[in-house]
Amino acid sequence: MKKSAEEKLKSIQEMTVDEFATPCNVWAESNTGIAELNKLMIENGIRHLPIIQNERMLGIVSDRDIRNLEASMPLRASDIMSEAPFEVNSGALLSDVVLEMSARKLGSVLVFNPEDRTYSIFTSIDALNCLNEILRDMV
């Protein structure tokens, strides 16, 4: 049975960021060099790499952060990462997260699940995939 327009709108308003976030299965230590950061991103097909130290999230490095750097430069993840990245808890409303990303001009958000102490990442590409799914459902 097809959903009414009102039911579709309600389900969109109730969407959480978790539905489109990707689990963080790859990360780097804060002392990781530029060449290794680049290699990790390329091998795993990712554009945002969480940076940890002593099992604590410190920041995030994007492909843009390293794009114009020489692999031989003596820089580490801690030198180029965005510190204290925007973070939300699992279950946050997608509409709130997207609004905040837009206001802050952010390309990604870390999603923390306090139950199992894991992270996921929600990127601008995930937001576009979500929009695509919503638009297809409306037709």
PDB file of C-alpha atoms in Angstrom:
ATOM      1  CA  MET A   1       0.000   0.000   0.000  1.00  0.00           C
ATOM      2  CA  LYS A   2       1.313   3.447  -0.943  1.00  0.00           C
ATOM      3  CA  LYS A   3       2.032   6.002   1.737  1.00  0.00           C
ATOM      4  CA  SER A   4       0.141   9.274   1.704  1.00  0.00           C
ATOM      5  CA  ALA A   5       2.072  12.525   1.275  1.00  0.00           C
ATOM      6  CA  GLU A   6       1.520  13.236   4.966  1.00  0.00           C
ATOM      7  CA  GLU A   7       2.933   9.835   5.977  1.00  0.00           C
ATOM      8  CA  LYS A   8       5.957  10.348   3.721  1.00  0.00           C
ATOM      9  CA  LEU A   9       6.644  13.778   5.227  1.00  0.00           C
ATOM     10  CA  LYS A  10       6.364  12.400   8.763  1.00  0.00           C
ATOM     11  CA  SER A  11       8.784   9.562   7.987  1.00  0.00           C
ATOM     12  CA  ILE A  12      11.267  12.058   6.489  1.00  0.00           C
ATOM     13  CA  GLN A  13      11.023  14.268   9.584  1.00  0.00           C
ATOM     14  CA  GLU A  14      11.753  11.258  11.805  1.00  0.00           C
ATOM     15  CA  MET A  15      14.842  10.082   9.872  1.00  0.00           C
ATOM     16  CA  THR A  16      18.000   9.837  11.925  1.00  0.00           C
ATOM     17  CA  VAL A  17      21.548  10.389  10.792  1.00  0.00           C
ATOM     18  CA  ASP A  18      22.293   6.726  11.570  1.00  0.00           C
ATOM     19  CA  GLU A  19      20.259   5.595   8.568  1.00  0.00           C
ATOM     20  CA  PHE A  20      22.846   7.048   6.174  1.00  0.00           C
ATOM     21  CA  ALA A  21      26.065   7.191   8.220  1.00  0.00           C
ATOM     22  CA  THR A  22      28.918   4.798   7.470  1.00  0.00           C
ATOM     23  CA  PRO A  23      30.680   2.928  10.306  1.00  0.00           C
ATOM     24  CA  CYS A  24      34.255   4.143  10.884  1.00  0.00           C
ATOM     25  CA  ASN A  25      36.228   1.004  10.169  1.00  0.00           C
ATOM     26  CA  VAL A  26      39.385   2.888   9.210  1.00  0.00           C
ATOM     27  CA  TRP A  27      41.230   5.501  11.237  1.00  0.00           C
ATOM     28  CA  ALA A  28      44.774   6.667  11.861  1.00  0.00           C
ATOM     29  CA  GLU A  29      46.861   7.542  14.895  1.00  0.00           C
ATOM     30  CA  SER A  30      47.781  11.179  15.440  1.00  0.00           C
ATOM     31  CA  ASN A  31      51.456  10.515  14.582  1.00  0.00           C
ATOM     32  CA  THR A  32      50.677   8.992  11.151  1.00  0.00           C
ATOM     33  CA  GLY A  33      52.581  10.635   8.292  1.00  0.00           C
ATOM     34  CA  ILE A  34      51.063  12.257   5.203  1.00  0.00           C
ATOM     35  CA  ALA A  35      52.006   9.440   2.808  1.00  0.00           C
ATOM     36  CA  GLU A  36      50.337   6.823   5.023  1.00  0.00           C
ATOM     37  CA  LEU A  37      47.209   8.997   5.478  1.00  0.00           C
ATOM     38  CA  ASN A  38      46.907   9.338   1.718  1.00  0.00           C
ATOM     39  CA  LYS A  39      47.450   5.600   1.226  1.00  0.00           C
ATOM     40  CA  LEU A  40      44.742   4.724   3.786  1.00  0.00           C
ATOM     41  CA  MET A  41      42.229   7.014   2.086  1.00  0.00           C
ATOM     42  CA  ILE A  42      42.953   5.724  -1.409  1.00  0.00           C
ATOM     43  CA  GLU A  43      42.974   2.031  -0.420  1.00  0.00           C
ATOM     44  CA  ASN A  44      39.664   2.380   1.427  1.00  0.00           C
ATOM     45  CA  GLY A  45      37.947   4.760  -0.995  1.00  0.00           C
ATOM     46  CA  ILE A  46      37.280   7.385   1.666  1.00  0.00           C
ATOM     47  CA  ARG A  47      37.650  11.167   1.779  1.00  0.00           C
ATOM     48  CA  HIS A  48      37.505  11.687   5.559  1.00  0.00           C
ATOM     49  CA  LEU A  49      39.764   9.849   7.985  1.00  0.00           C
ATOM     50  CA  PRO A  50      39.195   9.992  11.759  1.00  0.00           C
ATOM     51  CA  ILE A  51      42.322  10.574  13.848  1.00  0.00           C
ATOM     52  CA  ILE A  52      42.653   8.878  17.231  1.00  0.00           C
ATOM     53  CA  GLN A  53      45.130   8.713  20.076  1.00  0.00           C
ATOM     54  CA  ASN A  54      44.839   6.341  23.028  1.00  0.00           C
ATOM     55  CA  GLU A  55      41.416   5.224  21.741  1.00  0.00           C
ATOM     56  CA  ARG A  56      40.150   8.829  21.894  1.00  0.00           C
ATOM     57  CA  MET A  57      38.837  10.721  18.857  1.00  0.00           C
ATOM     58  CA  LEU A  58      41.021  13.781  18.287  1.00  0.00           C
ATOM     59  CA  GLY A  59      40.081  15.058  14.872  1.00  0.00           C
ATOM     60  CA  ILE A  60      39.582  14.320  11.236  1.00  0.00           C
ATOM     61  CA  VAL A  61      41.717  14.652   8.104  1.00  0.00           C
ATOM     62  CA  SER A  62      40.092  15.109   4.722  1.00  0.00           C
ATOM     63  CA  ASP A  63      41.545  14.428   1.306  1.00  0.00           C
ATOM     64  CA  ARG A  64      41.602  18.212   0.788  1.00  0.00           C
ATOM     65  CA  ASP A  65      43.835  18.607   3.853  1.00  0.00           C
ATOM     66  CA  ILE A  66      46.566  16.535   2.209  1.00  0.00           C
ATOM     67  CA  ARG A  67      45.928  17.162  -1.483  1.00  0.00           C
ATOM     68  CA  ASN A  68      48.594  19.841  -1.949  1.00  0.00           C
ATOM     69  CA  LEU A  69      51.131  18.507   0.516  1.00  0.00           C
ATOM     70  CA  GLU A  70      54.277  16.641  -0.450  1.00  0.00           C
ATOM     71  CA  ALA A  71      54.389  13.064   0.836  1.00  0.00           C
ATOM     72  CA  SER A  72      57.960  13.673   2.002  1.00  0.00           C
ATOM     73  CA  MET A  73      56.966  16.614   4.233  1.00  0.00           C
ATOM     74  CA  PRO A  74      57.638  15.813   7.899  1.00  0.00           C
ATOM     75  CA  LEU A  75      54.020  16.479   8.899  1.00  0.00           C
ATOM     76  CA  ARG A  76      51.797  14.190  10.930  1.00  0.00           C
ATOM     77  CA  ALA A  77      48.034  13.815  11.158  1.00  0.00           C
ATOM     78  CA  SER A  78      48.013  15.937  14.318  1.00  0.00           C
ATOM     79  CA  ASP A  79      49.612  18.814  12.355  1.00  0.00           C
ATOM     80  CA  ILE A  80      46.940  18.990   9.660  1.00  0.00           C
ATOM     81  CA  MET A  81      43.749  17.545  11.162  1.00  0.00           C
ATOM     82  CA  SER A  82      40.648  19.521  11.978  1.00  0.00           C
ATOM     83  CA  GLU A  83      40.523  19.294  15.752  1.00  0.00           C
ATOM     84  CA  ALA A  84      37.351  18.613  17.711  1.00  0.00           C
ATOM     85  CA  PRO A  85      35.217  17.798  14.663  1.00  0.00           C
ATOM     86  CA  PHE A  86      31.472  18.287  14.826  1.00  0.00           C
ATOM     87  CA  GLU A  87      30.033  15.279  16.611  1.00  0.00           C
ATOM     88  CA  VAL A  88      26.466  14.157  17.278  1.00  0.00           C
ATOM     89  CA  ASN A  89      25.043  11.223  19.172  1.00  0.00           C
ATOM     90  CA  SER A  90      23.479   8.279  17.449  1.00  0.00           C
ATOM     91  CA  GLY A  91      19.770   8.929  16.959  1.00  0.00           C
ATOM     92  CA  ALA A  92      20.174  12.619  16.096  1.00  0.00           C
ATOM     93  CA  LEU A  93      17.563  13.831  13.643  1.00  0.00           C
ATOM     94  CA  LEU A  94      18.890  13.979  10.106  1.00  0.00           C
ATOM     95  CA  SER A  95      17.252  17.371   9.528  1.00  0.00           C
ATOM     96  CA  ASP A  96      19.106  18.892  12.510  1.00  0.00           C
ATOM     97  CA  VAL A  97      22.455  17.443  11.441  1.00  0.00           C
ATOM     98  CA  VAL A  98      22.115  18.583   7.824  1.00  0.00           C
ATOM     99  CA  LEU A  99      21.086  22.081   8.932  1.00  0.00           C
ATOM    100  CA  GLU A 100      24.132  22.351  11.192  1.00  0.00           C
ATOM    101  CA  MET A 101      26.455  21.006   8.475  1.00  0.00           C
ATOM    102  CA  SER A 102      25.141  23.632   6.083  1.00  0.00           C
ATOM    103  CA  ALA A 103      25.422  26.461   8.612  1.00  0.00           C
ATOM    104  CA  ARG A 104      29.015  25.516   9.482  1.00  0.00           C
ATOM    105  CA  LYS A 105      29.966  24.548   5.896  1.00  0.00           C
ATOM    106  CA  LEU A 106      31.054  21.083   7.037  1.00  0.00           C
ATOM    107  CA  GLY A 107      31.794  18.150   4.788  1.00  0.00           C
ATOM    108  CA  SER A 108      31.362  15.533   7.497  1.00  0.00           C
ATOM    109  CA  VAL A 109      30.040  14.800  10.969  1.00  0.00           C
ATOM    110  CA  LEU A 110      31.088  12.088  13.393  1.00  0.00           C
ATOM    111  CA  VAL A 111      28.207  10.078  14.859  1.00  0.00           C
ATOM    112  CA  PHE A 112      28.926   8.592  18.284  1.00  0.00           C
ATOM    113  CA  ASN A 113      27.019   5.602  19.623  1.00  0.00           C
ATOM    114  CA  PRO A 114      27.410   5.730  23.429  1.00  0.00           C
ATOM    115  CA  GLU A 115      26.034   2.197  23.873  1.00  0.00           C
ATOM    116  CA  ASP A 116      28.902   0.451  22.115  1.00  0.00           C
ATOM    117  CA  ARG A 117      31.304   3.428  22.042  1.00  0.00           C
ATOM    118  CA  THR A 118      31.675   3.307  18.264  1.00  0.00           C
ATOM    119  CA  TYR A 119      31.757   6.020  15.638  1.00  0.00           C
ATOM    120  CA  SER A 120      30.190   6.393  12.235  1.00  0.00           C
ATOM    121  CA  ILE A 121      30.680   9.211   9.781  1.00  0.00           C
ATOM    122  CA  PHE A 122      28.009  11.132   7.890  1.00  0.00           C
ATOM    123  CA  THR A 123      29.313  13.093   4.900  1.00  0.00           C
ATOM    124  CA  SER A 124      27.895  15.541   2.396  1.00  0.00           C
ATOM    125  CA  ILE A 125      27.815  12.649  -0.097  1.00  0.00           C
ATOM    126  CA  ASP A 126      25.668  10.673   2.365  1.00  0.00           C
ATOM    127  CA  ALA A 127      23.341  13.690   2.543  1.00  0.00           C
ATOM    128  CA  LEU A 128      23.042  13.685  -1.253  1.00  0.00           C
ATOM    129  CA  ASN A 129      22.327   9.942  -1.249  1.00  0.00           C
ATOM    130  CA  CYS A 130      19.607  10.567   1.326  1.00  0.00           C
ATOM    131  CA  LEU A 131      18.098  13.350  -0.778  1.00  0.00           C
ATOM    132  CA  ASN A 132      18.148  11.067  -3.807  1.00  0.00           C
ATOM    133  CA  GLU A 133      16.321   8.347  -1.865  1.00  0.00           C
ATOM    134  CA  ILE A 134      13.694  10.818  -0.633  1.00  0.00           C
ATOM    135  CA  LEU A 135      13.105  12.233  -4.106  1.00  0.00           C
ATOM    136  CA  ARG A 136      12.771   8.775  -5.655  1.00  0.00           C
ATOM    137  CA  ASP A 137      10.267   7.803  -2.971  1.00  0.00           C
ATOM    138  CA  MET A 138       8.160  10.880  -3.687  1.00  0.00           C
ATOM    139  CA  VAL A 139       7.680  10.051  -7.365  1.00  0.00           C
TER     140      VAL A 139
END
